[in-house]
Short mmCIF file of C-alpha atoms in Angstrom, two decimals:
data_model
loop_
_atom_site.label_atom_id
_atom_site.label_comp_id
_atom_site.label_asym_id
_atom_site.label_seq_id
_atom_site.Cartn_x
_atom_site.Cartn_y
_atom_site.Cartn_z
CA MET Q 24 -215.01 -112.43 -19.30
CA THR Q 25 -212.75 -112.05 -23.06
CA GLY Q 26 -213.49 -112.13 -26.89
CA MET Q 27 -211.40 -112.95 -29.25
CA THR Q 28 -211.48 -109.69 -30.31
CA GLY Q 29 -210.44 -108.32 -26.80
CA LEU Q 30 -213.41 -106.60 -25.51
CA SER Q 31 -214.23 -107.44 -21.67
CA ILE Q 32 -217.78 -107.92 -20.42
CA VAL Q 33 -218.06 -107.31 -16.79
CA PRO Q 34 -221.71 -108.27 -16.08
CA ASP Q 35 -221.22 -106.52 -12.67
CA LEU Q 36 -219.14 -103.73 -12.07
CA ASP Q 37 -219.55 -103.17 -8.37
CA ARG Q 38 -218.21 -106.69 -8.10
CA ALA Q 39 -215.13 -106.04 -10.45
CA PRO Q 40 -214.65 -102.44 -10.83
CA TRP Q 41 -212.37 -100.99 -13.49
CA THR Q 42 -209.76 -100.75 -10.99
CA ASP Q 43 -207.05 -100.25 -13.82
CA LEU Q 44 -208.13 -97.57 -15.52
CA THR Q 45 -205.43 -94.45 -14.33
CA ASN Q 46 -207.46 -91.24 -15.34
CA PRO Q 47 -210.81 -92.32 -17.50
CA THR Q 48 -212.32 -89.17 -19.15
CA PRO Q 49 -215.88 -89.38 -18.80
CA ALA Q 50 -218.25 -89.60 -22.17
CA GLN Q 51 -221.96 -89.76 -22.46
CA LEU Q 52 -222.95 -91.91 -25.66
CA THR Q 53 -224.60 -89.38 -27.98
CA ARG Q 54 -225.52 -91.47 -31.05
CA ILE Q 55 -225.19 -95.01 -32.13
CA GLY Q 56 -225.89 -96.25 -36.05
CA LEU Q 57 -225.92 -99.20 -37.67
CA LEU Q 58 -223.98 -99.56 -40.80
CA ARG Q 59 -224.23 -102.08 -43.52
CA ASN Q 60 -221.14 -104.12 -44.78
CA GLY Q 61 -219.24 -101.07 -42.06
CA ALA Q 62 -217.15 -103.97 -41.31
CA THR Q 63 -213.79 -104.96 -43.49
CA THR Q 64 -215.54 -108.21 -43.35
CA GLY Q 65 -218.47 -107.00 -44.84
CA ARG Q 66 -220.79 -107.77 -41.94
CA ALA Q 67 -223.29 -104.86 -40.68
CA SER Q 68 -221.01 -102.17 -37.74
CA VAL Q 69 -221.95 -100.10 -35.13
CA GLY Q 70 -220.87 -96.80 -34.93
CA LEU Q 71 -220.85 -95.22 -31.64
CA VAL Q 72 -220.50 -91.18 -30.63
CA LEU Q 73 -219.12 -90.46 -26.95
CA GLU Q 74 -219.42 -86.98 -26.21
CA LEU Q 75 -216.55 -86.21 -23.63
CA GLU Q 76 -217.39 -83.54 -21.39
CA ASP Q 77 -214.87 -80.42 -23.55
CA GLY Q 78 -217.11 -81.12 -26.31
CA THR Q 79 -215.05 -83.13 -27.92
CA GLN Q 80 -216.54 -85.90 -29.97
CA VAL Q 81 -214.17 -89.54 -30.30
CA ILE Q 82 -216.09 -92.42 -32.62
CA ALA Q 83 -216.07 -95.29 -31.39
CA GLN Q 84 -217.24 -98.79 -33.86
CA THR Q 85 -217.98 -102.46 -33.44
CA THR Q 86 -218.95 -105.26 -35.34
CA TRP Q 87 -222.59 -105.86 -34.80
CA ARG Q 88 -222.18 -109.17 -34.26
CA LEU Q 89 -219.86 -108.36 -31.21
CA LEU Q 90 -222.13 -105.36 -30.07
CA HIS Q 91 -224.54 -108.12 -29.78
CA THR Q 92 -223.18 -110.49 -28.22
CA ALA Q 93 -222.11 -108.34 -25.20
CA VAL Q 94 -225.59 -107.08 -24.59
CA ARG Q 95 -226.74 -110.53 -24.43
CA ALA Q 96 -223.59 -111.80 -22.05
CA LEU Q 97 -224.62 -108.49 -19.75
CA ALA Q 98 -228.29 -109.10 -19.99
CA ALA Q 99 -227.76 -112.26 -18.65
CA GLY Q 100 -225.72 -111.17 -15.96
CA PRO Q 101 -227.02 -110.30 -12.32
CA VAL Q 102 -227.28 -106.95 -12.81
CA GLY Q 103 -229.11 -107.04 -16.12
CA SER Q 104 -231.16 -110.09 -15.30
CA GLU Q 105 -232.76 -107.44 -12.71
CA GLU Q 106 -233.52 -105.05 -15.50
CA THR Q 107 -237.61 -104.73 -16.55
CA GLN Q 108 -238.80 -104.23 -20.04
CA ASP Q 109 -240.42 -101.47 -19.93
#
């Protein structure tokens, strides 16, 4: 599923693996936070810090609205719906 921003949401990577990635670099999500008025539209944005294996930190940003919608779509998919809210 791809939205207007080009974000691809894959609810089940076992069924639809990212075979188009030629040389992915493993990274770990180490921080996430919300920033009021962080987007150019004035909407809230989400900042994420990914740490690569060599220690390099990469910052990614998206709107809160887009991330929230993506998480809801993943939760409704086959894998997300199997997870419990313990």
